């Protein structure tokens, strides 16, 4: 673009949210070249962990009661902190938000409405479904105040899905604003419902940022 005296083209990269993987990157050198770090703050847990324990796939904060070993505990906050400590400009950090969720079956209530419980395998859809599908299942919704995580659970089918709802997304956008980060992106638009509830939550949460 400089050679042609044209507009500046953005150079971006989709990058891991796993602190261990981030530690393998030359973040300061990336920071000198990239316009945006598109942090994939999702898929923390999912159907590849077929027998559980069920856990959030895109929680804002680290879970104090998580049964996961320390090297398998993730959060949006921990990923952003890791990039900042490694030398990324906060204005270049873009938080990724999923418009889909992950699910397990064979999940018993366990006193936690299925959260952090063993499973017998992924749900019949392969363990992944869009928000526009999950939101119509009619399962009972729950929210974890410690992490911001949201999930739905049906004790009859023993199915549980972890997914971002509009309230959780607004909380994430407020986090972006409070920490003065570059913004947010989502994957992907076709996962939203017919009212555009998740996209509207992004706009609402970033208002004035």
JSON list of C-alpha atoms in Angstrom, two decimals:
[
{"chain": "A", "resi": 1, "resn": "UNK", "atom": "CA", "xyz": [0.00, 0.00, 0.00]},
{"chain": "A", "resi": 2, "resn": "UNK", "atom": "CA", "xyz": [2.93, 2.36, 0.65]},
{"chain": "A", "resi": 3, "resn": "UNK", "atom": "CA", "xyz": [4.40, 1.59, -2.77]},
{"chain": "A", "resi": 4, "resn": "UNK", "atom": "CA", "xyz": [1.12, 2.40, -4.47]},
{"chain": "A", "resi": 5, "resn": "UNK", "atom": "CA", "xyz": [0.44, 5.42, -2.24]},
{"chain": "A", "resi": 6, "resn": "UNK", "atom": "CA", "xyz": [-2.92, 3.90, -1.40]},
{"chain": "A", "resi": 7, "resn": "UNK", "atom": "CA", "xyz": [-4.84, 3.47, 1.81]},
{"chain": "A", "resi": 8, "resn": "UNK", "atom": "CA", "xyz": [-3.38, 1.54, 4.73]},
{"chain": "A", "resi": 9, "resn": "UNK", "atom": "CA", "xyz": [-4.38, -2.13, 4.73]},
{"chain": "A", "resi": 10, "resn": "UNK", "atom": "CA", "xyz": [-4.87, -3.83, 8.07]},
{"chain": "A", "resi": 11, "resn": "UNK", "atom": "CA", "xyz": [-2.51, -6.66, 8.90]},
{"chain": "A", "resi": 12, "resn": "UNK", "atom": "CA", "xyz": [-4.22, -8.93, 11.44]},
{"chain": "A", "resi": 13, "resn": "UNK", "atom": "CA", "xyz": [-3.77, -12.42, 12.86]},
{"chain": "A", "resi": 14, "resn": "UNK", "atom": "CA", "xyz": [-6.12, -14.83, 14.62]},
{"chain": "A", "resi": 15, "resn": "UNK", "atom": "CA", "xyz": [-4.16, -15.89, 17.70]},
{"chain": "A", "resi": 16, "resn": "UNK", "atom": "CA", "xyz": [-4.53, -18.36, 20.56]},
{"chain": "A", "resi": 17, "resn": "UNK", "atom": "CA", "xyz": [-6.07, -17.47, 23.91]},
{"chain": "A", "resi": 18, "resn": "UNK", "atom": "CA", "xyz": [-4.09, -20.21, 25.68]},
{"chain": "A", "resi": 19, "resn": "UNK", "atom": "CA", "xyz": [-1.40, -18.59, 27.88]},
{"chain": "A", "resi": 20, "resn": "UNK", "atom": "CA", "xyz": [0.97, -21.49, 27.21]},
{"chain": "A", "resi": 21, "resn": "UNK", "atom": "CA", "xyz": [0.63, -21.03, 23.44]},
{"chain": "A", "resi": 22, "resn": "UNK", "atom": "CA", "xyz": [0.96, -17.26, 23.79]},
{"chain": "A", "resi": 23, "resn": "UNK", "atom": "CA", "xyz": [4.25, -17.89, 25.58]},
{"chain": "A", "resi": 24, "resn": "UNK", "atom": "CA", "xyz": [5.60, -19.45, 22.38]},
{"chain": "A", "resi": 25, "resn": "UNK", "atom": "CA", "xyz": [4.92, -16.30, 20.34]},
{"chain": "A", "resi": 26, "resn": "UNK", "atom": "CA", "xyz": [7.31, -13.40, 19.77]},
{"chain": "A", "resi": 27, "resn": "UNK", "atom": "CA", "xyz": [4.66, -10.94, 20.90]},
{"chain": "A", "resi": 28, "resn": "UNK", "atom": "CA", "xyz": [6.80, -7.80, 20.80]},
{"chain": "A", "resi": 29, "resn": "UNK", "atom": "CA", "xyz": [7.84, -8.51, 17.21]},
{"chain": "A", "resi": 30, "resn": "UNK", "atom": "CA", "xyz": [4.24, -9.25, 16.28]},
{"chain": "A", "resi": 31, "resn": "UNK", "atom": "CA", "xyz": [3.20, -6.02, 17.92]},
{"chain": "A", "resi": 32, "resn": "UNK", "atom": "CA", "xyz": [5.57, -4.08, 15.68]},
{"chain": "A", "resi": 33, "resn": "UNK", "atom": "CA", "xyz": [3.96, -5.56, 12.55]},
{"chain": "A", "resi": 34, "resn": "UNK", "atom": "CA", "xyz": [0.32, -6.28, 13.32]},
{"chain": "A", "resi": 35, "resn": "UNK", "atom": "CA", "xyz": [-2.54, -3.81, 13.42]},
{"chain": "A", "resi": 36, "resn": "UNK", "atom": "CA", "xyz": [-4.73, -6.24, 15.36]},
{"chain": "A", "resi": 37, "resn": "UNK", "atom": "CA", "xyz": [-4.34, -9.29, 17.59]},
{"chain": "A", "resi": 38, "resn": "UNK", "atom": "CA", "xyz": [-7.62, -11.13, 17.00]},
{"chain": "A", "resi": 39, "resn": "UNK", "atom": "CA", "xyz": [-7.64, -13.26, 20.16]},
{"chain": "A", "resi": 40, "resn": "UNK", "atom": "CA", "xyz": [-9.72, -16.43, 19.75]},
{"chain": "A", "resi": 41, "resn": "UNK", "atom": "CA", "xyz": [-11.30, -16.29, 23.20]},
{"chain": "A", "resi": 42, "resn": "UNK", "atom": "CA", "xyz": [-13.46, -19.37, 22.71]},
{"chain": "A", "resi": 43, "resn": "UNK", "atom": "CA", "xyz": [-13.27, -23.18, 22.52]},
{"chain": "A", "resi": 44, "resn": "UNK", "atom": "CA", "xyz": [-11.72, -23.30, 25.98]},
{"chain": "A", "resi": 45, "resn": "UNK", "atom": "CA", "xyz": [-13.64, -26.55, 26.57]},
{"chain": "A", "resi": 46, "resn": "UNK", "atom": "CA", "xyz": [-15.91, -28.61, 24.38]},
{"chain": "A", "resi": 47, "resn": "UNK", "atom": "CA", "xyz": [-16.89, -31.98, 22.89]},
{"chain": "A", "resi": 48, "resn": "UNK", "atom": "CA", "xyz": [-13.28, -33.09, 22.36]},
{"chain": "A", "resi": 49, "resn": "UNK", "atom": "CA", "xyz": [-13.36, -33.55, 26.15]},
{"chain": "A", "resi": 50, "resn": "UNK", "atom": "CA", "xyz": [-16.08, -36.13, 25.56]},
{"chain": "A", "resi": 51, "resn": "UNK", "atom": "CA", "xyz": [-16.55, -37.34, 29.11]},
{"chain": "A", "resi": 52, "resn": "UNK", "atom": "CA", "xyz": [-16.23, -33.90, 30.69]},
{"chain": "A", "resi": 53, "resn": "UNK", "atom": "CA", "xyz": [-16.19, -32.41, 33.09]},
{"chain": "A", "resi": 54, "resn": "UNK", "atom": "CA", "xyz": [-18.60, -29.96, 31.52]},
{"chain": "A", "resi": 55, "resn": "UNK", "atom": "CA", "xyz": [-17.09, -26.50, 31.54]},
{"chain": "A", "resi": 56, "resn": "UNK", "atom": "CA", "xyz": [-17.36, -23.08, 29.92]},
{"chain": "A", "resi": 57, "resn": "UNK", "atom": "CA", "xyz": [-16.02, -22.53, 26.45]},
{"chain": "A", "resi": 58, "resn": "UNK", "atom": "CA", "xyz": [-15.63, -18.73, 26.62]},
{"chain": "A", "resi": 59, "resn": "UNK", "atom": "CA", "xyz": [-15.83, -17.46, 30.22]},
{"chain": "A", "resi": 60, "resn": "UNK", "atom": "CA", "xyz": [-14.76, -13.90, 30.92]},
{"chain": "A", "resi": 61, "resn": "UNK", "atom": "CA", "xyz": [-13.05, -14.64, 34.25]},
{"chain": "A", "resi": 62, "resn": "UNK", "atom": "CA", "xyz": [-11.22, -17.68, 35.59]},
{"chain": "A", "resi": 63, "resn": "UNK", "atom": "CA", "xyz": [-13.40, -20.09, 37.57]},
{"chain": "A", "resi": 64, "resn": "UNK", "atom": "CA", "xyz": [-12.39, -20.36, 41.24]},
{"chain": "A", "resi": 65, "resn": "UNK", "atom": "CA", "xyz": [-14.22, -23.70, 41.55]},
{"chain": "A", "resi": 66, "resn": "UNK", "atom": "CA", "xyz": [-13.10, -25.27, 38.30]},
{"chain": "A", "resi": 67, "resn": "UNK", "atom": "CA", "xyz": [-12.20, -28.98, 38.56]},
{"chain": "A", "resi": 68, "resn": "UNK", "atom": "CA", "xyz": [-9.73, -28.58, 35.70]},
{"chain": "A", "resi": 69, "resn": "UNK", "atom": "CA", "xyz": [-5.97, -28.77, 36.31]},
{"chain": "A", "resi": 70, "resn": "UNK", "atom": "CA", "xyz": [-4.30, -25.38, 36.30]},
{"chain": "A", "resi": 71, "resn": "UNK", "atom": "CA", "xyz": [-2.88, -25.87, 32.80]},
{"chain": "A", "resi": 72, "resn": "UNK", "atom": "CA", "xyz": [-6.40, -26.45, 31.46]},
{"chain": "A", "resi": 73, "resn": "UNK", "atom": "CA", "xyz": [-8.08, -23.40, 32.99]},
{"chain": "A", "resi": 74, "resn": "UNK", "atom": "CA", "xyz": [-8.71, -20.49, 30.64]},
{"chain": "A", "resi": 75, "resn": "UNK", "atom": "CA", "xyz": [-10.53, -17.16, 30.50]},
{"chain": "A", "resi": 76, "resn": "UNK", "atom": "CA", "xyz": [-10.77, -14.07, 28.37]},
{"chain": "A", "resi": 77, "resn": "UNK", "atom": "CA", "xyz": [-9.15, -12.08, 31.16]},
{"chain": "A", "resi": 78, "resn": "UNK", "atom": "CA", "xyz": [-6.14, -14.39, 31.48]},
{"chain": "A", "resi": 79, "resn": "UNK", "atom": "CA", "xyz": [-5.51, -14.30, 27.72]},
{"chain": "A", "resi": 80, "resn": "UNK", "atom": "CA", "xyz": [-5.60, -10.51, 27.59]},
{"chain": "A", "resi": 81, "resn": "UNK", "atom": "CA", "xyz": [-3.35, -10.17, 30.63]},
{"chain": "A", "resi": 82, "resn": "UNK", "atom": "CA", "xyz": [-0.85, -12.59, 29.07]},
{"chain": "A", "resi": 83, "resn": "UNK", "atom": "CA", "xyz": [-0.65, -10.60, 25.83]},
{"chain": "A", "resi": 84, "resn": "UNK", "atom": "CA", "xyz": [-0.26, -7.31, 27.70]},
{"chain": "A", "resi": 85, "resn": "UNK", "atom": "CA", "xyz": [2.56, -8.66, 29.87]},
{"chain": "A", "resi": 86, "resn": "UNK", "atom": "CA", "xyz": [4.27, -9.97, 26.75]},
{"chain": "A", "resi": 87, "resn": "UNK", "atom": "CA", "xyz": [4.29, -6.56, 25.10]},
{"chain": "A", "resi": 88, "resn": "UNK", "atom": "CA", "xyz": [1.11, -6.20, 23.03]},
{"chain": "A", "resi": 89, "resn": "UNK", "atom": "CA", "xyz": [-0.48, -2.77, 22.77]},
{"chain": "A", "resi": 90, "resn": "UNK", "atom": "CA", "xyz": [-3.89, -2.86, 24.43]},
{"chain": "A", "resi": 91, "resn": "UNK", "atom": "CA", "xyz": [-5.35, -0.88, 21.53]},
{"chain": "A", "resi": 92, "resn": "UNK", "atom": "CA", "xyz": [-4.45, -3.77, 19.21]},
{"chain": "A", "resi": 93, "resn": "UNK", "atom": "CA", "xyz": [-6.10, -6.50, 21.30]},
{"chain": "A", "resi": 94, "resn": "UNK", "atom": "CA", "xyz": [-9.45, -7.63, 19.89]},
{"chain": "A", "resi": 95, "resn": "UNK", "atom": "CA", "xyz": [-11.57, -10.00, 21.99]},
{"chain": "A", "resi": 96, "resn": "UNK", "atom": "CA", "xyz": [-13.22, -12.85, 20.09]},
{"chain": "A", "resi": 97, "resn": "UNK", "atom": "CA", "xyz": [-16.80, -13.79, 20.97]},
{"chain": "A", "resi": 98, "resn": "UNK", "atom": "CA", "xyz": [-18.50, -17.05, 19.87]},
{"chain": "A", "resi": 99, "resn": "UNK", "atom": "CA", "xyz": [-22.01, -17.04, 18.43]},
{"chain": "A", "resi": 100, "resn": "UNK", "atom": "CA", "xyz": [-22.17, -20.80, 19.02]},
{"chain": "A", "resi": 101, "resn": "UNK", "atom": "CA", "xyz": [-21.92, -23.16, 21.97]},
{"chain": "A", "resi": 102, "resn": "UNK", "atom": "CA", "xyz": [-20.74, -26.64, 22.92]},
{"chain": "A", "resi": 103, "resn": "UNK", "atom": "CA", "xyz": [-22.78, -29.42, 24.45]},
{"chain": "A", "resi": 104, "resn": "UNK", "atom": "CA", "xyz": [-22.59, -32.72, 26.31]},
{"chain": "A", "resi": 105, "resn": "UNK", "atom": "CA", "xyz": [-25.12, -35.44, 27.08]},
{"chain": "A", "resi": 106, "resn": "UNK", "atom": "CA", "xyz": [-25.36, -37.95, 29.91]},
{"chain": "A", "resi": 107, "resn": "UNK", "atom": "CA", "xyz": [-24.83, -35.11, 32.36]},
{"chain": "A", "resi": 108, "resn": "UNK", "atom": "CA", "xyz": [-26.34, -35.48, 35.83]},
{"chain": "A", "resi": 109, "resn": "UNK", "atom": "CA", "xyz": [-27.39, -32.48, 37.90]},
{"chain": "A", "resi": 110, "resn": "UNK", "atom": "CA", "xyz": [-24.78, -33.13, 40.60]},
{"chain": "A", "resi": 111, "resn": "UNK", "atom": "CA", "xyz": [-26.06, -30.20, 42.63]},
{"chain": "A", "resi": 112, "resn": "UNK", "atom": "CA", "xyz": [-24.66, -27.71, 40.10]},
{"chain": "A", "resi": 113, "resn": "UNK", "atom": "CA", "xyz": [-27.32, -28.01, 37.37]},
{"chain": "A", "resi": 114, "resn": "UNK", "atom": "CA", "xyz": [-24.85, -30.06, 35.35]},
{"chain": "A", "resi": 115, "resn": "UNK", "atom": "CA", "xyz": [-21.89, -27.70, 35.48]},
{"chain": "A", "resi": 116, "resn": "UNK", "atom": "CA", "xyz": [-18.47, -29.30, 36.13]},
{"chain": "A", "resi": 117, "resn": "UNK", "atom": "CA", "xyz": [-20.05, -32.76, 35.93]},
{"chain": "A", "resi": 118, "resn": "UNK", "atom": "CA", "xyz": [-19.01, -35.89, 34.02]},
{"chain": "A", "resi": 119, "resn": "UNK", "atom": "CA", "xyz": [-20.68, -36.67, 30.68]},
{"chain": "A", "resi": 120, "resn": "UNK", "atom": "CA", "xyz": [-21.13, -39.72, 28.48]},
{"chain": "A", "resi": 121, "resn": "UNK", "atom": "CA", "xyz": [-20.30, -37.85, 25.27]},
{"chain": "A", "resi": 122, "resn": "UNK", "atom": "CA", "xyz": [-21.13, -34.90, 23.02]},
{"chain": "A", "resi": 123, "resn": "UNK", "atom": "CA", "xyz": [-24.73, -34.00, 22.25]},
{"chain": "A", "resi": 124, "resn": "UNK", "atom": "CA", "xyz": [-26.31, -35.54, 19.14]},
{"chain": "A", "resi": 125, "resn": "UNK", "atom": "CA", "xyz": [-25.32, -32.54, 16.99]},
{"chain": "A", "resi": 126, "resn": "UNK", "atom": "CA", "xyz": [-21.66, -33.42, 17.48]},
{"chain": "A", "resi": 127, "resn": "UNK", "atom": "CA", "xyz": [-21.35, -31.19, 20.51]},
{"chain": "A", "resi": 128, "resn": "UNK", "atom": "CA", "xyz": [-21.57, -27.85, 18.71]},
{"chain": "A", "resi": 129, "resn": "UNK", "atom": "CA", "xyz": [-24.61, -25.74, 17.85]},
{"chain": "A", "resi": 130, "resn": "UNK", "atom": "CA", "xyz": [-25.29, -22.09, 17.03]},
{"chain": "A", "resi": 131, "resn": "UNK", "atom": "CA", "xyz": [-26.94, -19.69, 19.46]},
{"chain": "A", "resi": 132, "resn": "UNK", "atom": "CA", "xyz": [-30.01, -19.54, 17.18]},
{"chain": "A", "resi": 133, "resn": "UNK", "atom": "CA", "xyz": [-30.50, -23.27, 17.83]},
{"chain": "A", "resi": 134, "resn": "UNK", "atom": "CA", "xyz": [-29.55, -23.49, 21.51]},
{"chain": "A", "resi": 135, "resn": "UNK", "atom": "CA", "xyz": [-31.70, -20.50, 22.48]},
{"chain": "A", "resi": 136, "resn": "UNK", "atom": "CA", "xyz": [-34.81, -22.27, 21.14]},
{"chain": "A", "resi": 137, "resn": "UNK", "atom": "CA", "xyz": [-34.32, -25.57, 23.01]},
{"chain": "A", "resi": 138, "resn": "UNK", "atom": "CA", "xyz": [-36.26, -24.41, 26.05]},
{"chain": "A", "resi": 139, "resn": "UNK", "atom": "CA", "xyz": [-33.66, -25.70, 28.51]},
{"chain": "A", "resi": 140, "resn": "UNK", "atom": "CA", "xyz": [-33.34, -24.03, 31.90]},
{"chain": "A", "resi": 141, "resn": "UNK", "atom": "CA", "xyz": [-30.76, -21.20, 31.81]},
{"chain": "A", "resi": 142, "resn": "UNK", "atom": "CA", "xyz": [-28.13, -20.59, 34.47]},
{"chain": "A", "resi": 143, "resn": "UNK", "atom": "CA", "xyz": [-25.37, -18.05, 35.04]},
{"chain": "A", "resi": 144, "resn": "UNK", "atom": "CA", "xyz": [-22.20, -18.25, 37.09]},
{"chain": "A", "resi": 145, "resn": "UNK", "atom": "CA", "xyz": [-21.54, -14.90, 38.82]},
{"chain": "A", "resi": 146, "resn": "UNK", "atom": "CA", "xyz": [-17.88, -15.79, 39.43]},
{"chain": "A", "resi": 147, "resn": "UNK", "atom": "CA", "xyz": [-16.95, -16.24, 35.76]},
{"chain": "A", "resi": 148, "resn": "UNK", "atom": "CA", "xyz": [-19.75, -14.55, 33.82]},
{"chain": "A", "resi": 149, "resn": "UNK", "atom": "CA", "xyz": [-20.37, -17.94, 32.20]},
{"chain": "A", "resi": 150, "resn": "UNK", "atom": "CA", "xyz": [-23.82, -18.97, 30.94]},
{"chain": "A", "resi": 151, "resn": "UNK", "atom": "CA", "xyz": [-25.22, -22.43, 30.30]},
{"chain": "A", "resi": 152, "resn": "UNK", "atom": "CA", "xyz": [-28.51, -24.24, 29.73]},
{"chain": "A", "resi": 153, "resn": "UNK", "atom": "CA", "xyz": [-29.38, -27.66, 31.14]},
{"chain": "A", "resi": 154, "resn": "UNK", "atom": "CA", "xyz": [-32.18, -30.18, 30.71]},
{"chain": "A", "resi": 155, "resn": "UNK", "atom": "CA", "xyz": [-32.27, -32.94, 33.35]},
{"chain": "A", "resi": 156, "resn": "UNK", "atom": "CA", "xyz": [-34.70, -35.02, 31.28]},
{"chain": "A", "resi": 157, "resn": "UNK", "atom": "CA", "xyz": [-32.45, -35.36, 28.22]},
{"chain": "A", "resi": 158, "resn": "UNK", "atom": "CA", "xyz": [-29.33, -34.87, 30.40]},
{"chain": "A", "resi": 159, "resn": "UNK", "atom": "CA", "xyz": [-28.09, -32.37, 27.80]},
{"chain": "A", "resi": 160, "resn": "UNK", "atom": "CA", "xyz": [-26.04, -29.31, 28.76]},
{"chain": "A", "resi": 161, "resn": "UNK", "atom": "CA", "xyz": [-24.79, -26.49, 26.52]},
{"chain": "A", "resi": 162, "resn": "UNK", "atom": "CA", "xyz": [-22.33, -23.71, 27.33]},
{"chain": "A", "resi": 163, "resn": "UNK", "atom": "CA", "xyz": [-22.92, -20.63, 25.17]},
{"chain": "A", "resi": 164, "resn": "UNK", "atom": "CA", "xyz": [-22.71, -16.83, 25.30]},
{"chain": "A", "resi": 165, "resn": "UNK", "atom": "CA", "xyz": [-26.09, -15.10, 25.72]},
{"chain": "A", "resi": 166, "resn": "UNK", "atom": "CA", "xyz": [-26.66, -11.36, 25.17]},
{"chain": "A", "resi": 167, "resn": "UNK", "atom": "CA", "xyz": [-26.06, -10.52, 28.85]},
{"chain": "A", "resi": 168, "resn": "UNK", "atom": "CA", "xyz": [-22.70, -12.28, 28.91]},
{"chain": "A", "resi": 169, "resn": "UNK", "atom": "CA", "xyz": [-21.67, -10.56, 25.68]},
{"chain": "A", "resi": 170, "resn": "UNK", "atom": "CA", "xyz": [-22.56, -7.12, 27.09]},
{"chain": "A", "resi": 171, "resn": "UNK", "atom": "CA", "xyz": [-20.37, -7.93, 30.13]},
{"chain": "A", "resi": 172, "resn": "UNK", "atom": "CA", "xyz": [-17.50, -8.81, 27.81]},
{"chain": "A", "resi": 173, "resn": "UNK", "atom": "CA", "xyz": [-17.90, -5.59, 25.85]},
{"chain": "A", "resi": 174, "resn": "UNK", "atom": "CA", "xyz": [-17.91, -3.61, 29.09]},
{"chain": "A", "resi": 175, "resn": "UNK", "atom": "CA", "xyz": [-14.65, -5.39, 29.93]},
{"chain": "A", "resi": 176, "resn": "UNK", "atom": "CA", "xyz": [-13.23, -4.30, 26.55]},
{"chain": "A", "resi": 177, "resn": "UNK", "atom": "CA", "xyz": [-14.24, -0.72, 27.28]},
{"chain": "A", "resi": 178, "resn": "UNK", "atom": "CA", "xyz": [-13.00, -0.73, 30.90]},
{"chain": "A", "resi": 179, "resn": "UNK", "atom": "CA", "xyz": [-9.59, -2.06, 29.87]},
{"chain": "A", "resi": 180, "resn": "UNK", "atom": "CA", "xyz": [-9.45, 0.24, 26.84]},
{"chain": "A", "resi": 181, "resn": "UNK", "atom": "CA", "xyz": [-8.86, -2.61, 24.40]},
{"chain": "A", "resi": 182, "resn": "UNK", "atom": "CA", "xyz": [-9.12, -2.33, 20.65]},
{"chain": "A", "resi": 183, "resn": "UNK", "atom": "CA", "xyz": [-12.56, -3.90, 20.30]},
{"chain": "A", "resi": 184, "resn": "UNK", "atom": "CA", "xyz": [-14.22, -7.21, 19.60]},
{"chain": "A", "resi": 185, "resn": "UNK", "atom": "CA", "xyz": [-15.05, -9.61, 16.79]},
{"chain": "A", "resi": 186, "resn": "UNK", "atom": "CA", "xyz": [-17.44, -12.54, 16.64]},
{"chain": "A", "resi": 187, "resn": "UNK", "atom": "CA", "xyz": [-17.61, -15.94, 14.98]},
{"chain": "A", "resi": 188, "resn": "UNK", "atom": "CA", "xyz": [-19.85, -16.03, 13.20]},
{"chain": "A", "resi": 189, "resn": "UNK", "atom": "CA", "xyz": [-22.76, -13.89, 12.08]},
{"chain": "A", "resi": 190, "resn": "UNK", "atom": "CA", "xyz": [-24.90, -16.80, 10.90]},
{"chain": "A", "resi": 191, "resn": "UNK", "atom": "CA", "xyz": [-25.05, -18.10, 14.47]},
{"chain": "A", "resi": 192, "resn": "UNK", "atom": "CA", "xyz": [-27.12, -15.14, 15.68]},
{"chain": "A", "resi": 193, "resn": "UNK", "atom": "CA", "xyz": [-30.89, -15.33, 16.01]},
{"chain": "A", "resi": 194, "resn": "UNK", "atom": "CA", "xyz": [-33.36, -13.67, 13.66]},
{"chain": "A", "resi": 195, "resn": "UNK", "atom": "CA", "xyz": [-33.53, -10.61, 15.92]},
{"chain": "A", "resi": 196, "resn": "UNK", "atom": "CA", "xyz": [-29.77, -10.13, 15.87]},
{"chain": "A", "resi": 197, "resn": "UNK", "atom": "CA", "xyz": [-29.68, -10.32, 19.67]},
{"chain": "A", "resi": 198, "resn": "UNK", "atom": "CA", "xyz": [-25.97, -11.14, 19.98]},
{"chain": "A", "resi": 199, "resn": "UNK", "atom": "CA", "xyz": [-24.84, -8.54, 17.46]},
{"chain": "A", "resi": 200, "resn": "UNK", "atom": "CA", "xyz": [-26.99, -5.95, 19.22]},
{"chain": "A", "resi": 201, "resn": "UNK", "atom": "CA", "xyz": [-25.34, -6.92, 22.53]},
{"chain": "A", "resi": 202, "resn": "UNK", "atom": "CA", "xyz": [-21.91, -6.22, 21.00]},
{"chain": "A", "resi": 203, "resn": "UNK", "atom": "CA", "xyz": [-23.08, -2.79, 19.82]},
{"chain": "A", "resi": 204, "resn": "UNK", "atom": "CA", "xyz": [-24.70, -1.99, 23.16]},
{"chain": "A", "resi": 205, "resn": "UNK", "atom": "CA", "xyz": [-21.69, -3.02, 25.19]},
{"chain": "A", "resi": 206, "resn": "UNK", "atom": "CA", "xyz": [-19.25, -1.04, 23.03]},
{"chain": "A", "resi": 207, "resn": "UNK", "atom": "CA", "xyz": [-21.39, 2.10, 22.85]},
{"chain": "A", "resi": 208, "resn": "UNK", "atom": "CA", "xyz": [-19.17, 5.13, 23.17]},
{"chain": "A", "resi": 209, "resn": "UNK", "atom": "CA", "xyz": [-15.91, 3.13, 23.09]}
]
